[in-house]
Short mmCIF file of C-alpha atoms in Angstrom, two decimals:
data_model
loop_
_atom_site.label_atom_id
_atom_site.label_comp_id
_atom_site.label_asym_id
_atom_site.label_seq_id
_atom_site.Cartn_x
_atom_site.Cartn_y
_atom_site.Cartn_z
CA MET A 587 0.00 0.00 0.00
CA PRO A 588 1.52 3.37 -1.01
CA GLU A 589 0.51 5.26 2.19
CA LYS A 590 1.75 3.90 5.50
CA GLY A 591 0.51 6.73 7.75
CA ILE A 592 -2.10 6.18 10.45
CA VAL A 593 -4.75 8.65 11.60
CA ASN A 594 -6.81 8.52 14.76
CA THR A 595 -10.56 9.14 15.00
CA LYS A 596 -10.18 12.73 16.19
CA GLN A 597 -7.93 13.56 13.26
CA PHE A 598 -10.35 11.75 10.95
CA ILE A 599 -13.19 14.06 12.10
CA TRP A 600 -11.16 17.24 11.58
CA LEU A 601 -9.87 16.03 8.21
CA LEU A 602 -13.47 15.81 7.02
CA TYR A 603 -14.64 18.96 8.80
CA ILE A 604 -11.94 21.10 7.20
CA ILE A 605 -13.18 20.13 3.72
CA ILE A 606 -16.73 21.25 4.56
CA SER A 607 -15.40 24.39 6.21
CA SER A 608 -13.48 25.32 3.03
CA PHE A 609 -16.71 25.25 1.01
CA ALA A 610 -18.66 27.05 3.76
CA ALA A 611 -16.10 29.85 3.72
CA MET A 612 -16.70 30.36 -0.01
CA GLN A 613 -19.83 30.49 -2.14
CA ILE A 614 -21.98 27.59 -0.94
CA PRO A 615 -24.14 29.60 1.55
CA GLY A 616 -24.85 32.22 -1.15
CA MET A 617 -25.75 29.56 -3.74
CA LEU A 618 -28.00 27.86 -1.23
CA ILE A 619 -29.82 31.10 -0.44
CA MET A 620 -30.24 31.76 -4.17
CA GLN A 621 -31.78 28.32 -4.58
CA ALA A 622 -33.88 27.95 -1.45
CA GLY A 623 -34.45 31.55 -0.34
CA ARG A 624 -35.62 31.89 3.26
CA ASP A 625 -35.81 28.09 3.55
CA ALA A 626 -32.05 27.67 2.98
CA TRP A 627 -31.45 26.61 6.59
CA LEU A 628 -34.04 23.84 6.10
CA SER A 629 -32.10 22.63 3.05
CA VAL A 630 -29.08 22.32 5.34
CA LEU A 631 -31.02 20.01 7.66
CA CYS A 632 -32.28 17.96 4.72
CA ALA A 633 -28.77 17.67 3.20
CA TRP A 634 -27.31 16.73 6.59
CA PHE A 635 -29.81 13.87 6.96
CA LEU A 636 -29.22 12.56 3.43
CA ASP A 637 -25.46 12.74 3.84
CA VAL A 638 -25.57 10.83 7.11
CA MET A 639 -27.58 8.12 5.33
CA LEU A 640 -24.95 7.99 2.59
CA ALA A 641 -22.21 7.80 5.21
CA LEU A 642 -23.77 4.55 6.47
CA VAL A 643 -23.10 2.95 3.08
CA TYR A 644 -19.50 4.17 2.98
CA ALA A 645 -18.86 3.04 6.55
CA TYR A 646 -20.41 -0.37 5.85
CA MET A 647 -18.26 -0.82 2.74
CA GLY A 648 -15.19 0.20 4.75
CA ILE A 649 -15.94 -2.60 7.22
CA ARG A 650 -16.95 -5.14 4.55
CA PHE A 651 -13.64 -4.54 2.75
CA PRO A 652 -11.20 -4.07 5.65
CA GLY A 653 -8.00 -2.27 4.74
CA GLU A 654 -9.34 -1.25 1.32
CA ASN A 655 -10.50 2.14 0.07
CA PHE A 656 -13.08 2.55 -2.72
CA VAL A 657 -10.46 2.48 -5.44
CA GLN A 658 -9.25 -0.89 -4.17
CA TYR A 659 -12.64 -2.43 -3.46
CA SER A 660 -13.96 -1.40 -6.87
CA ILE A 661 -11.18 -3.64 -8.29
CA THR A 662 -12.05 -6.40 -5.79
CA ILE A 663 -15.75 -6.25 -6.72
CA LEU A 664 -15.65 -5.64 -10.46
CA GLY A 665 -12.35 -7.23 -11.43
CA LYS A 666 -9.08 -5.92 -12.77
CA TYR A 667 -10.27 -4.01 -15.85
CA LEU A 668 -13.82 -2.77 -15.12
CA GLY A 669 -12.85 -2.13 -11.48
CA ARG A 670 -9.98 0.10 -12.58
CA MET A 671 -12.19 1.96 -15.04
CA ILE A 672 -14.71 2.70 -12.28
CA GLY A 673 -12.09 3.22 -9.56
CA ILE A 674 -10.18 5.89 -11.49
CA LEU A 675 -13.27 8.12 -11.45
CA PHE A 676 -12.86 8.71 -7.69
CA PRO A 677 -9.34 10.23 -7.84
CA LEU A 678 -10.33 12.24 -10.92
CA PHE A 679 -13.31 13.57 -8.98
CA PHE A 680 -11.01 14.70 -6.16
CA LEU A 681 -8.83 16.49 -8.71
CA LEU A 682 -11.91 18.29 -10.03
CA VAL A 683 -12.95 19.34 -6.52
CA SER A 684 -9.45 20.69 -5.80
CA THR A 685 -9.65 22.71 -9.03
CA ILE A 686 -12.94 24.31 -7.97
CA VAL A 687 -11.81 24.94 -4.40
CA LEU A 688 -8.47 26.56 -5.27
CA LYS A 689 -10.02 28.72 -7.98
CA GLY A 690 -12.65 29.91 -5.46
CA LEU A 691 -9.98 30.67 -2.86
CA SER A 692 -7.77 32.60 -5.28
CA GLN A 693 -10.77 34.55 -6.53
CA ILE A 694 -11.79 35.76 -3.06
CA VAL A 695 -8.22 36.54 -1.99
CA SER A 696 -7.60 38.43 -5.22
CA THR A 697 -10.86 40.40 -5.18
CA VAL A 698 -11.13 41.24 -1.48
CA PHE A 699 -7.71 41.10 0.12
CA LEU A 700 -4.97 41.44 -2.50
CA PRO A 701 -6.55 43.32 -5.42
CA THR A 702 -3.24 44.66 -6.78
CA THR A 703 -1.47 41.28 -6.78
CA PRO A 704 -1.68 39.43 -10.14
CA PHE A 705 -4.30 36.70 -9.94
CA ASN A 706 -1.96 34.03 -11.33
CA VAL A 707 0.56 34.65 -8.54
CA ILE A 708 -2.12 33.89 -5.92
CA LEU A 709 -3.34 30.86 -7.86
CA VAL A 710 0.09 29.30 -8.43
CA SER A 711 1.13 29.99 -4.81
CA SER A 712 -2.03 28.26 -3.51
CA TYR A 713 -1.36 25.23 -5.68
CA PHE A 714 2.28 25.07 -4.66
CA VAL A 715 1.55 25.18 -0.92
CA SER A 716 -1.25 22.60 -1.22
CA ALA A 717 0.93 20.20 -3.19
CA LEU A 718 3.83 20.71 -0.80
CA ILE A 719 1.68 19.75 2.22
CA SER A 720 0.12 16.87 0.33
CA ARG A 721 3.50 15.38 -0.53
CA LYS A 722 4.35 15.18 3.18
CA GLY A 723 1.67 12.51 3.62
CA ILE A 724 -1.61 12.01 5.42
CA GLU A 725 -0.17 12.15 8.94
CA VAL A 726 1.13 15.68 8.42
CA ILE A 727 -2.19 16.82 6.93
CA ALA A 728 -4.07 15.17 9.81
CA ARG A 729 -1.93 16.92 12.44
CA VAL A 730 -2.46 20.26 10.73
CA THR A 731 -6.24 19.75 10.69
CA GLU A 732 -6.18 18.73 14.34
CA VAL A 733 -4.84 22.19 15.17
CA LEU A 734 -6.68 24.29 12.58
CA GLY A 735 -10.07 22.51 12.58
CA PRO A 736 -11.13 23.39 16.17
CA LEU A 737 -9.63 26.87 15.77
CA PHE A 738 -11.73 27.54 12.67
CA PHE A 739 -14.86 26.12 14.26
CA ILE A 740 -14.50 28.33 17.34
CA SER A 741 -13.68 31.37 15.15
CA VAL A 742 -16.86 30.90 13.08
CA MET A 743 -18.95 30.50 16.24
CA VAL A 744 -17.47 33.71 17.71
CA LEU A 745 -18.09 35.57 14.43
CA CYS A 746 -21.71 34.36 14.43
CA PHE A 747 -22.10 35.47 18.04
CA LEU A 748 -20.72 38.95 17.25
CA VAL A 749 -23.19 39.60 14.40
CA LEU A 750 -26.14 38.29 16.39
CA PRO A 751 -27.33 41.77 17.55
CA ASP A 752 -28.16 42.68 13.91
CA PHE A 753 -30.12 39.51 13.28
CA ALA A 754 -33.85 39.95 12.60
CA ILE A 755 -35.79 36.71 12.73
CA ASP A 756 -38.68 38.29 10.77
CA ARG A 757 -36.50 38.20 7.65
CA LEU A 758 -36.59 34.38 7.84
CA LYS A 759 -40.40 34.41 7.67
CA PRO A 760 -42.64 33.25 6.13
CA GLN A 761 -41.36 29.72 5.63
CA PHE A 762 -42.45 27.76 2.55
CA ASP A 763 -43.87 30.89 0.91
CA GLU A 764 -43.00 29.39 -2.49
CA GLY A 765 -43.80 25.79 -1.53
CA VAL A 766 -41.48 22.99 -0.44
CA ARG A 767 -39.85 22.51 -3.85
CA GLN A 768 -37.26 25.22 -3.24
CA PHE A 769 -35.77 23.79 -0.11
CA ILE A 770 -35.96 20.23 -1.47
CA VAL A 771 -34.03 21.32 -4.60
CA GLY A 772 -31.59 23.26 -2.42
CA ALA A 773 -30.66 20.13 -0.48
CA PRO A 774 -28.83 18.35 -3.37
CA ILE A 775 -26.58 21.39 -3.91
CA LEU A 776 -25.40 21.12 -0.33
CA LEU A 777 -25.48 17.34 -0.30
CA THR A 778 -23.01 17.19 -3.17
CA THR A 779 -20.76 19.59 -1.26
CA PHE A 780 -20.95 17.63 2.00
CA GLY A 781 -20.58 14.58 -0.20
CA VAL A 782 -16.96 15.47 -0.97
CA CYS A 783 -16.44 13.81 2.41
CA ILE A 784 -16.64 10.50 0.52
CA ILE A 785 -12.92 10.99 0.85
CA MET A 786 -13.65 9.21 4.17
CA ALA A 787 -13.38 5.97 2.20
CA MET A 788 -9.72 6.83 1.57
CA TYR A 789 -9.13 7.46 5.29
CA ILE A 790 -10.98 4.43 6.73
CA PRO A 791 -8.21 1.92 5.87
CA LEU A 792 -5.66 4.25 7.49
CA CYS A 793 -7.67 4.90 10.66
CA ASN A 794 -6.45 3.13 13.79
CA ARG A 795 -10.11 2.25 14.47
CA PRO A 796 -11.81 1.71 11.08
CA GLU A 797 -15.16 0.95 12.76
CA ASN A 798 -15.29 4.63 13.77
CA GLY A 799 -15.63 5.74 10.13
CA PHE A 800 -19.32 6.48 10.48
CA LEU A 801 -18.83 8.31 13.78
CA ALA A 802 -16.16 10.50 12.18
CA LYS A 803 -18.30 11.37 9.19
CA PHE A 804 -21.37 11.95 11.36
CA SER A 805 -19.47 14.31 13.67
CA ALA A 806 -17.78 16.20 10.82
CA VAL A 807 -20.95 16.64 8.79
CA SER A 808 -22.91 17.70 11.89
CA LEU A 809 -20.31 20.36 12.70
CA GLY A 810 -20.23 21.43 9.04
CA ALA A 811 -24.04 21.56 8.84
CA LEU A 812 -24.10 23.70 11.98
CA VAL A 813 -21.63 26.17 10.45
CA VAL A 814 -23.37 26.34 7.04
CA GLY A 815 -26.82 26.49 8.68
CA LEU A 816 -25.78 29.35 10.96
CA LEU A 817 -24.14 31.28 8.12
CA THR A 818 -27.17 30.95 5.83
CA ALA A 819 -29.68 31.80 8.57
CA LEU A 820 -27.62 34.80 9.76
CA ALA A 821 -27.00 36.05 6.21
CA VAL A 822 -30.73 35.93 5.43
CA GLY A 823 -31.68 37.34 8.85
CA ILE A 824 -29.23 40.25 8.54
CA PHE A 825 -29.04 41.11 4.83
CA GLY A 826 -32.38 39.70 3.65
CA ILE A 827 -32.62 37.23 0.74
CA GLU A 828 -32.56 40.00 -1.87
CA ASP A 829 -28.95 40.88 -0.99
CA ALA A 830 -27.67 37.62 0.51
CA GLN A 831 -28.36 35.51 -2.60
CA TYR A 832 -25.97 37.59 -4.73
CA MET A 833 -23.10 37.53 -2.23
CA TYR A 834 -20.06 35.48 -3.28
CA SER A 835 -19.22 34.70 0.34
CA PRO A 836 -21.95 35.66 2.84
CA GLY A 837 -19.69 34.68 5.75
CA LEU A 838 -17.11 37.23 4.62
CA GLU A 839 -19.78 39.95 4.38
CA LEU A 840 -20.95 39.06 7.90
CA ALA A 841 -17.38 39.32 9.22
CA LYS A 842 -16.95 42.71 7.49
CA MET A 843 -19.86 44.28 9.34
CA ILE A 844 -18.54 43.54 12.85
CA ASN A 845 -17.65 46.84 14.48
CA PHE A 846 -17.80 47.55 18.20
CA SER A 847 -17.18 51.24 18.96
CA ASN A 848 -14.18 51.42 16.59
CA TYR A 849 -12.43 49.07 19.01
CA LEU A 850 -13.11 45.72 17.39
CA GLU A 851 -13.09 46.08 13.61
CA ARG A 852 -11.63 44.61 10.37
CA ILE A 853 -12.55 41.18 11.65
CA GLU A 854 -12.67 39.91 8.06
CA ILE A 855 -8.99 39.12 8.43
CA VAL A 856 -10.08 36.24 10.70
CA TRP A 857 -12.30 35.07 7.88
CA LEU A 858 -9.31 35.26 5.51
CA LEU A 859 -7.33 33.01 7.87
CA ILE A 860 -10.18 30.49 7.99
CA LEU A 861 -10.62 30.64 4.24
CA VAL A 862 -6.95 30.28 3.32
CA GLY A 863 -6.14 27.72 6.01
CA SER A 864 -9.09 25.44 5.42
CA THR A 865 -8.94 25.64 1.63
CA ILE A 866 -5.22 24.95 1.39
CA VAL A 867 -5.43 22.00 3.80
CA ALA A 868 -8.60 20.66 2.14
CA SER A 869 -6.90 20.84 -1.27
CA SER A 870 -3.84 19.07 0.06
CA SER A 871 -6.14 16.24 1.28
CA LEU A 872 -7.73 16.10 -2.15
CA PHE A 873 -4.34 15.98 -3.92
CA TRP A 874 -3.27 13.26 -1.52
CA ALA A 875 -6.42 11.25 -2.32
CA PHE A 876 -5.80 11.76 -6.03
CA GLY A 877 -2.19 10.57 -5.78
CA GLN A 878 -3.07 7.67 -3.52
CA GLY A 879 -5.95 6.57 -5.77
CA PHE A 880 -3.89 6.79 -8.95
CA ALA A 881 -1.00 4.90 -7.36
CA GLN A 882 -3.38 2.09 -6.38
CA ILE A 883 -5.02 1.94 -9.81
CA PHE A 884 -1.65 1.56 -11.53
CA GLY A 885 -0.09 -0.59 -8.79
CA LEU A 886 2.69 1.87 -7.92
CA LYS A 887 4.96 1.58 -4.89
CA THR A 888 4.62 5.25 -3.95
CA TYR A 889 2.13 8.02 -4.64
CA ARG A 890 4.43 10.93 -3.87
CA PRO A 891 5.81 11.50 -7.41
CA LEU A 892 2.22 11.94 -8.64
CA ILE A 893 1.33 14.86 -6.36
CA TYR A 894 3.05 17.71 -8.24
CA PRO A 895 1.98 16.42 -11.70
CA GLY A 896 -1.59 16.07 -10.34
CA ALA A 897 -1.49 19.62 -8.97
CA LEU A 898 -0.17 20.88 -12.32
CA LEU A 899 -2.98 19.07 -14.16
CA SER A 900 -5.50 20.69 -11.81
CA LEU A 901 -3.87 24.10 -12.36
CA VAL A 902 -4.08 23.70 -16.15
CA LEU A 903 -7.75 22.67 -15.89
CA CYS A 904 -8.38 25.70 -13.69
CA VAL A 905 -6.71 28.13 -16.09
CA ALA A 906 -8.27 26.56 -19.20
CA SER A 907 -11.80 26.05 -17.84
CA PHE A 908 -12.41 29.05 -15.62
CA PRO A 909 -10.71 32.11 -17.07
CA ARG A 910 -13.25 34.28 -15.21
CA SER A 911 -14.68 33.80 -11.71
CA ALA A 912 -18.27 33.76 -13.00
CA GLN A 913 -17.46 30.61 -14.98
CA GLN A 914 -16.33 28.79 -11.86
CA THR A 915 -19.48 29.82 -9.98
CA HIS A 916 -21.62 28.80 -12.96
CA PHE A 917 -19.89 25.42 -13.22
CA TYR A 918 -20.16 24.88 -9.47
CA HIS A 919 -23.87 25.73 -9.48
CA TYR A 920 -25.15 23.85 -12.52
CA THR A 921 -22.63 21.19 -13.55
CA PHE A 922 -20.75 20.14 -10.43
CA PRO A 923 -23.84 18.85 -8.53
CA ILE A 924 -24.65 16.47 -11.40
CA ILE A 925 -21.08 15.08 -11.58
CA ALA A 926 -20.83 14.90 -7.79
CA PHE A 927 -24.16 13.16 -7.43
CA PHE A 928 -23.07 10.57 -10.00
CA VAL A 929 -19.75 9.87 -8.28
CA GLU A 930 -20.68 10.27 -4.60
CA THR A 931 -24.02 8.50 -4.66
CA GLY A 932 -24.39 6.65 -7.97
CA LEU A 933 -21.01 4.94 -8.14
CA GLU A 934 -20.92 4.01 -4.47
CA LEU A 935 -24.44 2.59 -4.47
CA PHE A 936 -23.55 0.68 -7.64
CA LEU A 937 -20.49 -0.81 -5.90
CA PHE A 938 -22.56 -1.53 -2.79
CA GLY A 939 -25.23 -3.34 -4.85
CA ALA A 940 -22.62 -5.21 -6.88
CA ALA A 941 -20.84 -6.36 -3.70
CA LEU A 942 -24.12 -7.67 -2.24
CA ILE A 943 -25.26 -9.39 -5.45
CA LEU A 944 -21.86 -10.92 -6.25
CA GLY A 945 -21.27 -11.76 -2.57
CA LYS A 946 -17.86 -10.10 -2.58
CA ARG A 947 -16.03 -9.41 0.67
CA GLY A 948 -12.61 -8.13 1.60
CA THR A 949 -9.93 -10.66 2.42
CA ALA A 950 -7.77 -8.72 4.87
CA MET B 1495 0.61 31.77 -18.29
CA THR B 1496 1.10 29.00 -20.89
CA GLY B 1497 4.87 29.56 -20.79
CA LEU B 1498 4.83 29.27 -17.00
CA LEU B 1499 2.84 26.03 -17.22
CA PHE B 1500 5.36 24.53 -19.64
CA PHE B 1501 8.21 25.61 -17.39
CA LEU B 1502 6.48 24.05 -14.36
CA ALA B 1503 5.92 20.80 -16.26
CA LEU B 1504 9.62 20.68 -17.18
CA ALA B 1505 10.74 21.51 -13.63
CA ILE B 1506 8.45 18.88 -12.07
CA GLY B 1507 9.51 16.33 -14.69
CA LEU B 1508 13.18 16.84 -13.81
CA ALA B 1509 12.67 17.06 -10.03
CA GLU B 1510 10.53 13.92 -9.82
CA GLY B 1511 11.78 12.01 -12.85
CA ILE B 1512 15.53 11.87 -12.09
CA PRO B 1513 15.15 10.20 -8.64
CA LEU B 1514 12.62 7.74 -10.09
CA ALA B 1515 14.96 6.84 -12.96
CA LYS B 1516 17.86 6.38 -10.52
CA GLN B 1517 15.75 4.05 -8.35
CA ASN B 1518 14.62 2.18 -11.47
CA LEU B 1519 10.92 2.79 -10.66
CA ARG B 1520 9.79 2.58 -14.28
CA LYS B 1521 6.05 2.29 -13.71
CA GLU B 1522 6.04 5.35 -11.46
CA LEU B 1523 8.09 7.24 -14.04
CA VAL B 1524 5.66 6.34 -16.84
CA VAL B 1525 2.54 7.37 -14.86
CA MET B 1526 4.17 10.60 -13.66
CA SER B 1527 5.32 11.48 -17.20
CA SER B 1528 1.86 10.69 -18.59
CA LEU B 1529 0.21 13.10 -16.13
CA LEU B 1530 2.71 15.80 -17.07
CA GLY B 1531 2.14 15.04 -20.76
CA ILE B 1532 -1.64 15.40 -20.38
CA ALA B 1533 -1.19 18.67 -18.47
CA THR B 1534 1.13 19.99 -21.19
CA LEU B 1535 -1.25 18.96 -23.97
CA LEU B 1536 -4.18 20.64 -22.22
CA ALA B 1537 -2.13 23.82 -21.74
CA ALA B 1538 -1.16 23.78 -25.42
CA GLY B 1539 -4.78 23.12 -26.42
CA ASN B 1540 -5.93 26.06 -24.31
CA TYR B 1541 -3.30 28.29 -25.93
CA LEU B 1542 -4.53 27.23 -29.38
CA GLY B 1543 -8.15 27.88 -28.43
CA PHE B 1544 -9.43 24.33 -27.90
CA SER B 1545 -12.06 23.67 -25.23
CA SER B 1546 -10.91 22.05 -21.99
CA PRO B 1547 -12.46 18.72 -20.88
CA LEU B 1548 -14.39 20.54 -18.13
CA MET B 1549 -15.92 22.91 -20.66
CA LEU B 1550 -17.01 19.96 -22.80
CA LEU B 1551 -18.51 18.33 -19.72
CA GLU B 1552 -20.28 21.58 -18.88
CA ARG B 1553 -21.84 21.74 -22.35
CA VAL B 1554 -23.32 18.28 -21.84
CA LEU B 1555 -24.47 18.58 -18.23
CA GLU B 1556 -25.38 22.24 -17.86
CA PRO B 1557 -28.82 21.92 -19.50
CA ILE B 1558 -29.71 19.23 -16.95
CA GLY B 1559 -28.44 21.42 -14.10
CA LYS B 1560 -30.40 24.41 -15.36
CA ALA B 1561 -33.56 22.30 -15.56
CA VAL B 1562 -33.18 21.23 -11.92
CA PHE B 1563 -31.67 24.27 -10.20
CA LYS B 1564 -32.74 27.89 -10.26
#
């Protein structure tokens, strides 16, 4: 097996949480408000429930195929050739997610914090740092998340607490004024984002207690749902849906408005730390999963030489596919949920069904 | 940007490829070079005005997304 590192359950939780937090710090709350309006916070609850259900399948497969991740058990279930064809889709999906995440990060940093710095400098730097961390291995990434994850969670909670005086609950009413369709359609957008935590299937074989896979995912998604739910509810309750739905990062706008008697101000820098930290670490996890998955598909002894080429491939895709920020947002809103739904839910349920029908089990 | 991408591909190829060749890890070298080759081809294609794979995917899936989401 190319990766020999071990993670514990606590690190497992923060590894997953940091991925959700990177999306929450960017455009997902705004997209959710655009889709579901005042009912966005209900979409969060719906997505949380569906994702927990999906986590049961991933956790079961992790136990049914001990010591194997989904790339490996797709080969065990479907055989050498078809299994590899299906299995390669997972690492490619992680590469796609890293492309979207790093483009989103660079866009916010360039627009809000470093407007005079050339965009490509920010983009290439983000890729370089992510790849550098990724090449150090899963244990290093896990230790980083163990420090940053709780820090980011507490920071978001404090930010939410500080904007609470401006919150008007009347702006969240009436619920269901355009029927239930809106919040039901909003749930898949968030589900596909939470669903990136299918990366859990790459961590389960490396966890010192693989049976805790479900617990880790449940805890991480619950924390993530709390953060996204609070941000969407506060953004709607403070700015109203008319303004909140067009915000690129509602959390950033919330942080910008904190001002206590000219004493406590420019708090958005805390948001920048959360955004940069979580996105870089999340991308490094995704590059690691890409390298690890590819190494297993091709039967390589090590995944490390694939990290920088993978990051370069993602950078080229980013430059070629999203020359403007609107294109990334457009892709993330309309195309990504379809791809993600296919990979996160469709492929895994297909593997789950195939394993049951063919009676395949892991041998370790 | 295309020039920078080519330079990065060359730098990564040398930095990763030489140790792999010395250790006689041929399979790793082939996969690593293939990834760099694909990245270089995509960068060249973008420079020449060809659509990227993500744009092609978007053309196929976007109508479905627009039918479902607002």
